[in-house]
Short mmCIF file of N, CA and C in Angstrom, two decimals:
data_model
loop_
_atom_site.label_atom_id
_atom_site.label_comp_id
_atom_site.label_asym_id
_atom_site.label_seq_id
_atom_site.Cartn_x
_atom_site.Cartn_y
_atom_site.Cartn_z
N MET F 280 1.03 -0.93 0.13
CA MET F 280 0.00 -0.31 -0.06
C MET F 280 0.51 1.46 -0.20
N THR F 281 0.90 2.27 -1.06
CA THR F 281 1.13 3.01 -0.94
C THR F 281 0.43 4.82 0.07
N ARG F 282 1.75 5.42 0.69
CA ARG F 282 0.71 6.09 1.35
C ARG F 282 0.32 7.78 0.68
N THR F 283 -0.17 8.71 0.18
CA THR F 283 -0.25 9.42 -0.61
C THR F 283 -0.89 10.68 0.75
N ASP F 284 -0.40 10.72 1.97
CA ASP F 284 -0.48 12.15 3.02
C ASP F 284 0.38 12.93 2.98
N GLY F 285 1.29 13.33 2.69
CA GLY F 285 2.17 14.16 2.05
C GLY F 285 3.50 13.10 2.23
N THR F 286 4.07 11.88 2.71
CA THR F 286 5.22 11.98 3.26
C THR F 286 5.35 10.61 2.68
N ARG F 287 4.92 10.72 1.58
CA ARG F 287 5.19 9.67 0.32
C ARG F 287 4.22 10.06 -1.01
N LYS F 288 5.49 10.44 -2.32
CA LYS F 288 4.38 10.72 -3.65
C LYS F 288 3.51 8.89 -4.04
N ALA F 289 2.77 9.36 -4.58
CA ALA F 289 2.14 8.16 -5.07
C ALA F 289 3.10 7.19 -5.78
N ASP F 290 4.14 7.42 -6.61
CA ASP F 290 5.33 6.79 -7.06
C ASP F 290 6.14 6.19 -6.04
N GLY F 291 5.96 6.18 -4.80
CA GLY F 291 7.30 6.24 -3.77
C GLY F 291 7.91 6.77 -3.07
N THR F 292 8.60 8.23 -3.83
CA THR F 292 9.47 9.46 -3.66
C THR F 292 9.03 10.22 -2.59
N ALA F 293 10.24 11.39 -1.77
CA ALA F 293 9.24 11.64 -0.41
C ALA F 293 8.78 13.00 -1.71
N ALA F 294 7.92 12.99 -0.92
CA ALA F 294 7.50 14.58 -0.90
C ALA F 294 7.83 15.85 -0.61
N ALA F 295 8.02 16.57 -1.83
CA ALA F 295 8.82 17.92 -1.58
C ALA F 295 8.27 18.74 -0.30
N PRO F 296 9.36 19.22 0.21
CA PRO F 296 9.25 19.93 1.59
C PRO F 296 9.33 21.30 1.35
N GLY F 297 8.18 21.72 2.02
CA GLY F 297 7.71 23.36 1.84
C GLY F 297 5.65 23.02 1.76
N THR F 298 6.13 21.82 2.22
CA THR F 298 3.78 21.60 1.79
C THR F 298 3.36 22.30 2.98
N ALA F 299 2.26 23.41 2.54
CA ALA F 299 1.72 24.38 3.62
C ALA F 299 1.16 23.57 4.57
N GLU F 300 0.14 22.28 4.85
CA GLU F 300 0.19 20.98 4.92
C GLU F 300 1.35 21.20 6.26
N LEU F 301 2.35 20.85 5.89
CA LEU F 301 3.64 20.27 7.05
C LEU F 301 4.21 21.60 7.40
N HIS F 302 3.63 22.62 7.11
CA HIS F 302 4.39 23.64 7.24
C HIS F 302 3.42 24.91 8.99
N GLY F 303 1.74 24.49 8.12
CA GLY F 303 1.34 24.24 9.44
C GLY F 303 1.32 23.63 10.51
N PHE F 304 2.82 22.30 10.41
CA PHE F 304 2.09 21.76 10.93
C PHE F 304 2.86 21.78 12.85
N PHE F 305 4.27 22.58 11.81
CA PHE F 305 4.83 23.33 12.26
C PHE F 305 4.75 24.35 13.60
N ALA F 306 4.70 25.39 11.93
CA ALA F 306 2.73 26.68 13.35
C ALA F 306 3.14 25.89 14.27
N ARG F 307 1.89 25.67 14.61
CA ARG F 307 0.68 25.05 15.74
C ARG F 307 2.10 24.74 16.73
N LEU F 308 3.40 24.45 16.43
CA LEU F 308 4.28 24.12 18.19
C LEU F 308 4.41 25.10 19.02
N ASP F 309 4.73 25.79 18.39
CA ASP F 309 4.97 27.35 18.38
C ASP F 309 6.37 27.18 20.38
N PRO F 310 7.16 26.98 19.08
CA PRO F 310 8.20 26.77 20.64
C PRO F 310 8.71 27.88 21.26
N GLN F 311 9.59 27.35 22.46
CA GLN F 311 10.33 28.28 23.40
C GLN F 311 11.24 29.11 21.99
N MET F 312 11.68 30.57 22.53
CA MET F 312 13.06 30.78 21.77
C MET F 312 13.92 31.39 23.03
N CYS F 313 14.94 29.97 21.85
CA CYS F 313 16.57 31.22 22.90
C CYS F 313 17.12 31.44 22.29
N VAL F 314 18.17 32.26 22.64
CA VAL F 314 18.70 33.19 22.44
C VAL F 314 20.22 31.91 23.20
N VAL F 315 20.90 31.22 21.65
CA VAL F 315 22.37 30.42 22.22
C VAL F 315 23.98 31.16 21.64
N THR F 316 24.99 30.95 23.01
CA THR F 316 25.99 32.05 22.37
C THR F 316 26.93 31.43 22.05
N ALA F 317 27.73 30.70 21.39
CA ALA F 317 29.62 30.10 21.53
C ALA F 317 30.56 31.61 20.81
N VAL F 318 30.99 30.81 21.29
CA VAL F 318 33.10 31.64 21.32
C VAL F 318 33.63 30.70 21.09
N ALA F 319 34.50 30.66 19.97
CA ALA F 319 35.63 30.19 19.71
C ALA F 319 36.72 30.94 19.48
N ASP F 320 37.94 30.70 20.03
CA ASP F 320 39.44 32.00 19.05
C ASP F 320 39.48 33.04 18.84
N GLY F 321 38.24 33.64 19.57
CA GLY F 321 38.27 34.91 20.05
C GLY F 321 37.73 35.64 19.64
N GLU F 322 36.59 35.47 19.04
CA GLU F 322 35.35 35.17 19.04
C GLU F 322 34.42 35.11 19.16
N ARG F 323 33.01 35.66 19.69
CA ARG F 323 31.76 35.83 20.38
C ARG F 323 30.64 35.81 19.19
N ALA F 324 29.34 35.41 19.48
CA ALA F 324 28.31 35.08 19.38
C ALA F 324 26.90 34.88 19.54
N GLY F 325 26.51 34.82 18.29
CA GLY F 325 24.65 34.66 19.43
C GLY F 325 23.78 35.11 18.29
N CYS F 326 22.99 34.07 19.32
CA CYS F 326 21.38 33.86 18.20
C CYS F 326 20.18 33.60 18.75
N LEU F 327 19.48 34.14 18.14
CA LEU F 327 17.82 33.61 18.08
C LEU F 327 17.19 32.53 17.83
N VAL F 328 17.69 31.29 18.68
CA VAL F 328 16.80 29.88 18.35
C VAL F 328 15.53 29.79 18.15
N GLY F 329 14.57 28.28 17.46
CA GLY F 329 13.54 28.47 17.77
C GLY F 329 13.99 26.59 17.52
N PHE F 330 14.71 26.46 17.41
CA PHE F 330 14.81 25.13 17.52
C PHE F 330 15.60 24.18 18.40
N ALA F 331 15.06 23.67 19.94
CA ALA F 331 15.57 23.65 20.09
C ALA F 331 15.20 22.95 21.19
N SER F 332 15.59 21.92 22.74
CA SER F 332 14.70 20.22 22.88
C SER F 332 15.69 19.73 23.89
N GLN F 333 15.43 19.39 25.11
CA GLN F 333 15.42 18.46 25.60
C GLN F 333 15.59 17.27 24.54
N CYS F 334 16.81 16.31 24.53
CA CYS F 334 16.90 14.92 24.35
C CYS F 334 16.85 13.53 25.30
N SER F 335 17.31 13.59 25.81
CA SER F 335 17.68 12.93 27.12
C SER F 335 17.15 13.24 28.39
N ILE F 336 16.72 12.33 28.84
CA ILE F 336 17.02 11.89 30.82
C ILE F 336 17.04 11.50 31.29
N HIS F 337 18.09 10.68 30.68
CA HIS F 337 18.84 10.19 32.15
C HIS F 337 20.32 9.53 31.24
N PRO F 338 21.56 10.32 30.60
CA PRO F 338 22.47 11.01 30.87
C PRO F 338 21.33 12.55 30.70
N PRO F 339 21.44 13.75 31.80
CA PRO F 339 20.13 14.91 30.84
C PRO F 339 21.07 15.28 29.52
N ARG F 340 20.63 15.35 28.60
CA ARG F 340 21.14 15.98 27.48
C ARG F 340 19.87 16.96 26.71
N PHE F 341 20.09 18.37 25.90
CA PHE F 341 19.80 19.22 25.09
C PHE F 341 20.58 19.70 24.21
N THR F 342 19.57 19.20 22.82
CA THR F 342 19.99 19.59 21.12
C THR F 342 19.57 21.50 21.25
N VAL F 343 20.61 22.03 21.06
CA VAL F 343 20.49 23.14 19.70
C VAL F 343 20.77 22.70 18.69
N TRP F 344 19.23 23.51 17.26
CA TRP F 344 19.64 23.32 15.94
C TRP F 344 20.27 24.76 15.86
N LEU F 345 21.15 24.80 15.09
CA LEU F 345 21.84 26.54 14.09
C LEU F 345 22.04 26.09 12.76
N SER F 346 21.29 27.44 11.72
CA SER F 346 20.91 27.68 10.95
C SER F 346 22.67 27.52 10.03
N LYS F 347 22.96 26.46 9.01
CA LYS F 347 24.86 26.94 8.31
C LYS F 347 24.59 28.07 7.95
N ALA F 348 23.57 29.00 7.84
CA ALA F 348 23.66 30.29 7.67
C ALA F 348 24.20 31.71 7.93
N ASN F 349 24.43 31.26 9.27
CA ASN F 349 24.18 32.10 10.55
C ASN F 349 25.84 31.79 10.93
N HIS F 350 25.96 33.22 11.57
CA HIS F 350 27.20 34.08 12.79
C HIS F 350 27.71 32.97 13.47
N THR F 351 27.04 32.67 13.98
CA THR F 351 26.84 31.93 14.83
C THR F 351 27.50 30.54 15.00
N TYR F 352 26.60 29.78 14.36
CA TYR F 352 27.31 29.09 13.86
C TYR F 352 28.30 27.94 13.45
N ARG F 353 28.71 29.75 12.85
CA ARG F 353 30.22 28.98 11.95
C ARG F 353 31.29 29.27 13.28
N VAL F 354 31.05 30.27 13.85
CA VAL F 354 31.47 30.34 15.26
C VAL F 354 31.87 29.02 16.37
N ALA F 355 30.24 28.77 17.02
CA ALA F 355 30.39 27.23 17.09
C ALA F 355 30.92 26.01 16.54
N ARG F 356 31.09 25.75 15.81
CA ARG F 356 31.73 24.96 15.46
C ARG F 356 33.38 24.32 15.32
N ALA F 357 33.93 25.95 16.13
CA ALA F 357 35.37 25.25 16.58
C ALA F 357 35.28 25.64 18.13
N ALA F 358 33.58 26.14 18.46
CA ALA F 358 33.62 25.85 20.29
C ALA F 358 33.31 24.01 21.15
N HIS F 359 33.79 24.56 21.94
CA HIS F 359 34.44 23.47 22.78
C HIS F 359 32.29 22.99 23.83
N HIS F 360 31.78 24.43 23.64
CA HIS F 360 31.00 24.96 25.28
C HIS F 360 29.64 25.26 24.19
N LEU F 361 28.33 25.93 24.75
CA LEU F 361 27.35 26.97 23.45
C LEU F 361 26.51 27.41 25.59
N ALA F 362 25.90 28.22 25.03
CA ALA F 362 25.37 27.79 26.38
C ALA F 362 23.86 29.27 25.67
N VAL F 363 22.91 28.42 26.03
CA VAL F 363 21.27 28.38 25.96
C VAL F 363 20.92 29.55 26.97
N HIS F 364 20.02 30.68 26.88
CA HIS F 364 19.38 31.52 27.52
C HIS F 364 18.39 31.31 27.01
N LEU F 365 16.60 31.41 28.14
CA LEU F 365 15.49 31.22 27.95
C LEU F 365 15.42 32.35 27.88
N LEU F 366 13.95 33.60 27.70
CA LEU F 366 14.18 34.71 27.21
C LEU F 366 11.94 34.59 27.88
N SER F 367 11.97 35.36 28.46
CA SER F 367 10.93 35.63 28.60
C SER F 367 9.75 36.90 27.95
N ARG F 368 9.20 36.30 28.14
CA ARG F 368 8.34 38.07 27.25
C ARG F 368 8.29 38.87 27.21
N ASP F 369 8.73 39.86 28.64
CA ASP F 369 9.26 41.47 28.22
C ASP F 369 10.73 40.80 27.92
N GLN F 370 11.76 40.56 26.87
CA GLN F 370 12.82 40.43 26.73
C GLN F 370 12.99 40.34 25.37
N ARG F 371 11.77 41.31 24.83
CA ARG F 371 12.31 41.23 23.26
C ARG F 371 12.33 41.94 22.79
N ASP F 372 13.55 42.62 23.38
CA ASP F 372 14.68 43.93 23.01
C ASP F 372 15.56 42.81 22.53
N LEU F 373 15.91 41.69 24.25
CA LEU F 373 16.57 41.44 23.12
C LEU F 373 17.16 40.49 22.60
N ALA F 374 15.40 39.54 22.49
CA ALA F 374 14.96 38.34 21.07
C ALA F 374 15.76 39.57 19.80
N GLY F 375 15.12 40.68 20.03
CA GLY F 375 15.12 42.01 18.53
C GLY F 375 16.31 41.99 18.57
N LEU F 376 17.46 41.85 19.28
CA LEU F 376 18.97 42.25 19.26
C LEU F 376 19.56 40.73 18.50
N PHE F 377 19.08 39.58 19.38
CA PHE F 377 20.09 38.06 18.29
C PHE F 377 19.10 37.88 17.42
N GLY F 378 17.67 38.01 17.24
CA GLY F 378 17.31 38.01 15.66
C GLY F 378 17.34 38.48 14.92
N GLY F 379 17.68 40.33 16.10
CA GLY F 379 17.62 40.57 14.07
C GLY F 379 18.44 41.77 13.63
N GLU F 380 19.88 41.38 13.87
CA GLU F 380 21.39 41.57 13.60
C GLU F 380 22.04 40.57 14.63
N THR F 381 22.67 40.60 13.22
CA THR F 381 24.02 39.55 12.20
C THR F 381 25.48 40.03 12.97
N GLY F 382 26.38 38.48 13.44
CA GLY F 382 27.34 39.00 14.06
C GLY F 382 28.54 39.72 12.82
N ASP F 383 27.99 39.49 11.88
CA ASP F 383 29.05 39.39 10.70
C ASP F 383 29.16 41.06 11.14
N GLU F 384 28.17 41.60 11.11
CA GLU F 384 28.04 43.20 11.11
C GLU F 384 27.64 44.36 12.12
N VAL F 385 27.01 43.44 13.73
CA VAL F 385 26.78 44.68 15.08
C VAL F 385 27.92 43.27 15.95
N ASP F 386 28.92 43.83 16.57
CA ASP F 386 29.37 43.34 18.21
C ASP F 386 28.10 42.71 19.20
N LYS F 387 26.94 42.31 19.20
CA LYS F 387 25.94 42.21 19.95
C LYS F 387 25.43 42.95 21.90
N PHE F 388 27.39 42.03 22.14
CA PHE F 388 27.56 41.99 23.34
C PHE F 388 28.75 43.31 23.85
N ALA F 389 28.85 43.91 22.81
CA ALA F 389 28.88 45.50 22.85
C ALA F 389 27.67 46.27 24.07
N LEU F 390 26.43 45.32 23.22
CA LEU F 390 25.34 46.72 23.94
C LEU F 390 25.19 45.99 24.69
N LEU F 391 25.54 44.54 25.33
CA LEU F 391 24.69 44.10 27.06
C LEU F 391 25.46 43.89 27.24
N ASP F 392 25.51 43.24 28.20
CA ASP F 392 25.83 42.90 30.11
C ASP F 392 26.02 41.44 29.98
N TRP F 393 27.48 40.30 29.86
CA TRP F 393 27.22 39.65 29.98
C TRP F 393 28.64 39.20 30.63
N GLU F 394 28.47 37.34 30.66
CA GLU F 394 30.08 37.03 31.72
C GLU F 394 30.03 35.63 31.82
N GLU F 395 31.64 35.74 31.91
CA GLU F 395 32.12 34.43 30.81
C GLU F 395 31.58 32.76 31.68
N GLY F 396 31.32 32.27 31.35
CA GLY F 396 30.79 31.19 31.54
C GLY F 396 32.37 29.75 31.18
N PRO F 397 31.87 28.54 32.00
CA PRO F 397 31.76 26.53 31.37
C PRO F 397 32.74 27.19 29.76
N GLY F 398 33.74 26.99 29.36
CA GLY F 398 33.90 26.55 28.27
C GLY F 398 34.87 27.92 27.78
N GLY F 399 34.71 29.11 28.52
CA GLY F 399 34.67 30.30 27.75
C GLY F 399 33.73 30.81 27.00
N THR F 400 32.45 29.91 27.34
CA THR F 400 31.69 31.33 27.01
C THR F 400 30.43 32.33 27.63
N ALA F 401 29.94 32.88 26.42
CA ALA F 401 29.48 33.70 27.35
C ALA F 401 27.81 34.12 27.48
N VAL F 402 27.62 33.99 28.95
CA VAL F 402 26.76 33.80 30.07
C VAL F 402 25.58 35.11 29.15
N LEU F 403 24.45 35.40 29.60
CA LEU F 403 23.66 36.69 29.22
C LEU F 403 22.93 35.77 31.31
N PRO F 404 23.81 37.09 32.48
CA PRO F 404 22.53 37.03 33.24
C PRO F 404 21.43 36.84 33.71
N GLY F 405 20.85 37.91 32.54
CA GLY F 405 19.79 38.43 33.05
C GLY F 405 19.26 37.78 31.88
N ALA F 406 18.60 36.65 31.46
CA ALA F 406 17.92 36.41 31.59
C ALA F 406 16.90 35.18 31.99
N ALA F 407 15.45 34.96 31.34
CA ALA F 407 14.60 33.82 32.03
C ALA F 407 15.99 32.56 33.39
N ALA F 408 16.41 32.50 32.46
CA ALA F 408 17.21 30.74 32.83
C ALA F 408 18.24 30.23 31.96
N TRP F 409 19.27 29.99 31.75
CA TRP F 409 20.21 29.43 30.93
C TRP F 409 21.09 28.08 31.84
N PHE F 410 21.59 27.26 30.55
CA PHE F 410 22.17 26.88 31.30
C PHE F 410 23.49 26.92 29.98
N ALA F 411 25.60 26.21 30.84
CA ALA F 411 26.24 26.43 29.20
C ALA F 411 26.28 24.55 29.98
N GLY F 412 27.09 23.63 28.89
CA GLY F 412 26.68 22.56 28.55
C GLY F 412 27.69 22.80 27.37
N ALA F 413 28.60 21.49 27.77
CA ALA F 413 29.43 21.34 27.13
C ALA F 413 28.65 20.18 25.64
N ILE F 414 29.80 20.78 23.83
CA ILE F 414 28.92 20.09 23.09
C ILE F 414 29.80 18.66 22.74
N ILE F 415 28.55 17.54 22.79
CA ILE F 415 29.32 15.93 22.86
C ILE F 415 28.99 15.71 21.93
N HIS F 416 28.15 16.58 20.44
CA HIS F 416 27.81 15.75 19.10
C HIS F 416 27.34 16.71 18.72
N ARG F 417 27.51 16.67 16.90
CA ARG F 417 27.49 17.01 16.77
C ARG F 417 26.07 16.69 15.18
N THR F 418 25.45 17.15 14.73
CA THR F 418 24.23 16.06 13.51
C THR F 418 24.37 16.97 12.35
N ASP F 419 24.05 16.55 11.46
CA ASP F 419 23.57 17.45 10.50
C ASP F 419 22.28 17.39 10.18
N GLY F 420 21.35 18.36 10.27
CA GLY F 420 20.17 17.85 10.17
C GLY F 420 19.79 18.82 8.64
N GLY F 421 20.61 18.90 7.60
CA GLY F 421 20.05 19.95 6.13
C GLY F 421 20.73 21.35 6.08
N ASP F 422 19.49 22.43 6.22
CA ASP F 422 19.97 23.66 6.74
C ASP F 422 20.37 23.83 7.40
N HIS F 423 20.17 22.89 8.41
CA HIS F 423 20.81 23.42 9.72
C HIS F 423 21.32 22.59 10.81
N VAL F 424 22.72 22.80 11.48
CA VAL F 424 23.14 21.80 12.68
C VAL F 424 22.21 21.16 13.66
N GLY F 425 22.57 20.01 14.61
CA GLY F 425 21.98 20.51 15.41
C GLY F 425 23.99 19.95 16.75
N PHE F 426 23.30 20.52 17.76
CA PHE F 426 25.02 20.57 18.41
C PHE F 426 24.18 19.79 19.73
N VAL F 427 24.73 18.85 19.78
CA VAL F 427 24.22 17.84 21.20
C VAL F 427 25.45 18.55 22.61
N LEU F 428 23.82 19.18 23.39
CA LEU F 428 25.28 19.27 24.83
C LEU F 428 25.02 19.33 25.97
N ASP F 429 25.89 18.49 26.53
CA ASP F 429 25.85 18.24 28.27
C ASP F 429 25.91 18.82 28.76
N PRO F 430 25.05 19.59 29.63
CA PRO F 430 24.47 20.71 30.41
C PRO F 430 25.60 20.83 31.74
N VAL F 431 26.27 21.50 32.07
CA VAL F 431 27.12 21.59 33.34
C VAL F 431 27.52 22.28 34.07
N ARG F 432 26.56 24.08 33.99
CA ARG F 432 26.15 24.50 34.84
C ARG F 432 25.12 25.40 34.16
N TRP F 433 24.41 26.18 35.19
CA TRP F 433 22.74 26.59 35.08
C TRP F 433 22.65 27.24 36.13
N GLY F 434 21.39 28.38 35.75
CA GLY F 434 21.62 29.09 36.89
C GLY F 434 20.04 30.32 36.41
N GLY F 435 19.98 31.81 36.42
CA GLY F 435 18.49 32.41 36.65
C GLY F 435 17.41 32.18 37.67
N GLY F 436 15.96 32.83 36.32
CA GLY F 436 15.24 32.83 37.87
C GLY F 436 13.87 34.09 37.67
N ARG F 437 14.06 34.48 37.02
CA ARG F 437 13.84 35.17 36.35
C ARG F 437 12.14 34.69 35.64
N GLU F 438 11.19 35.40 36.49
CA GLU F 438 9.92 34.57 36.42
C GLU F 438 8.95 35.21 35.32
N GLY F 439 7.66 34.64 34.43
CA GLY F 439 6.30 35.05 33.99
C GLY F 439 6.70 34.20 32.32
N PRO F 440 5.62 34.34 31.84
CA PRO F 440 5.94 33.41 30.46
C PRO F 440 6.61 33.71 29.63
N LEU F 441 7.08 32.93 29.08
CA LEU F 441 8.89 32.49 27.79
C LEU F 441 8.04 32.93 26.64
N LEU F 442 9.49 33.50 25.87
CA LEU F 442 9.22 34.46 24.37
C LEU F 442 8.71 33.05 23.73
N ARG F 443 7.89 33.32 23.22
CA ARG F 443 7.93 32.24 22.37
C ARG F 443 7.94 33.02 20.67
N LEU F 444 7.70 31.54 19.16
CA LEU F 444 8.03 32.18 18.14
C LEU F 444 6.69 32.72 17.50
N SER F 445 5.41 32.36 18.22
CA SER F 445 4.74 33.87 17.40
C SER F 445 4.92 35.25 18.45
N ASP F 446 6.03 35.56 19.13
CA ASP F 446 5.45 35.93 19.84
C ASP F 446 7.08 36.92 19.07
N THR F 447 7.25 36.50 17.86
CA THR F 447 8.82 37.34 17.40
C THR F 447 8.47 37.62 15.92
N TYR F 448 7.60 37.53 15.56
CA TYR F 448 6.60 36.73 13.97
C TYR F 448 7.16 38.02 13.59
N ASP F 449 7.24 39.08 13.94
CA ASP F 449 7.79 40.64 13.51
C ASP F 449 9.21 41.37 13.75
N ILE F 450 10.35 40.06 14.30
CA ILE F 450 11.63 40.03 13.66
C ILE F 450 12.65 40.16 12.46
N ASP F 451 12.75 40.76 12.00
CA ASP F 451 12.98 40.26 10.53
C ASP F 451 15.13 40.18 10.70
N PRO F 452 14.70 39.04 9.93
CA PRO F 452 16.37 38.30 11.06
C PRO F 452 16.70 39.32 10.09
N GLY F 453 18.72 39.20 10.61
CA GLY F 453 19.91 40.00 10.65
C GLY F 453 20.76 38.91 9.06
N HIS F 454 19.63 37.70 9.08
CA HIS F 454 20.15 36.40 7.20
C HIS F 454 19.08 36.03 7.30
N PRO F 455 18.83 34.85 6.26
CA PRO F 455 18.26 33.90 6.00
C PRO F 455 17.95 32.67 7.20
N ALA F 456 17.26 32.67 6.51
CA ALA F 456 16.37 31.33 8.61
C ALA F 456 17.01 30.47 7.92
N GLY F 457 17.96 29.62 6.18
CA GLY F 457 18.12 28.00 6.08
C GLY F 457 19.71 28.84 5.20
#
């Protein structure tokens, strides 16, 4: 039996990505947004990320997906640690900085308070919550690369609802998404 529900065409080949139904499914997820920071070879970078999730309970692991078009990805390739920051909804200015500007043109870290974290990564202490993790695996997912992290330090405690993808639709990306 051949499925024709969007996963395969009638001839058995994969359906073309980008169908309205599939994008509609993804849009309904409305994930939390994170700022991911990386430091390597004396260069700092950070970006707004919507593709991030816990991927293991025991041991605790978390994966963030960075666009290959992104300045942060280029720095993260050489990094040993990344920091992941959750933002509350009242931190749209921070989301705008990390989502609407590119590190190719702007030193985002010159515009805010940050601290050095594990492995030299940049931690934003004002975030709702954060953790720094050692990169233990990288996996190519197409136009994004997944960085699997082993959390080594965490903090934060700012209360309030988290910033979600739907809260950021009006931020013009600093670079193309894919």
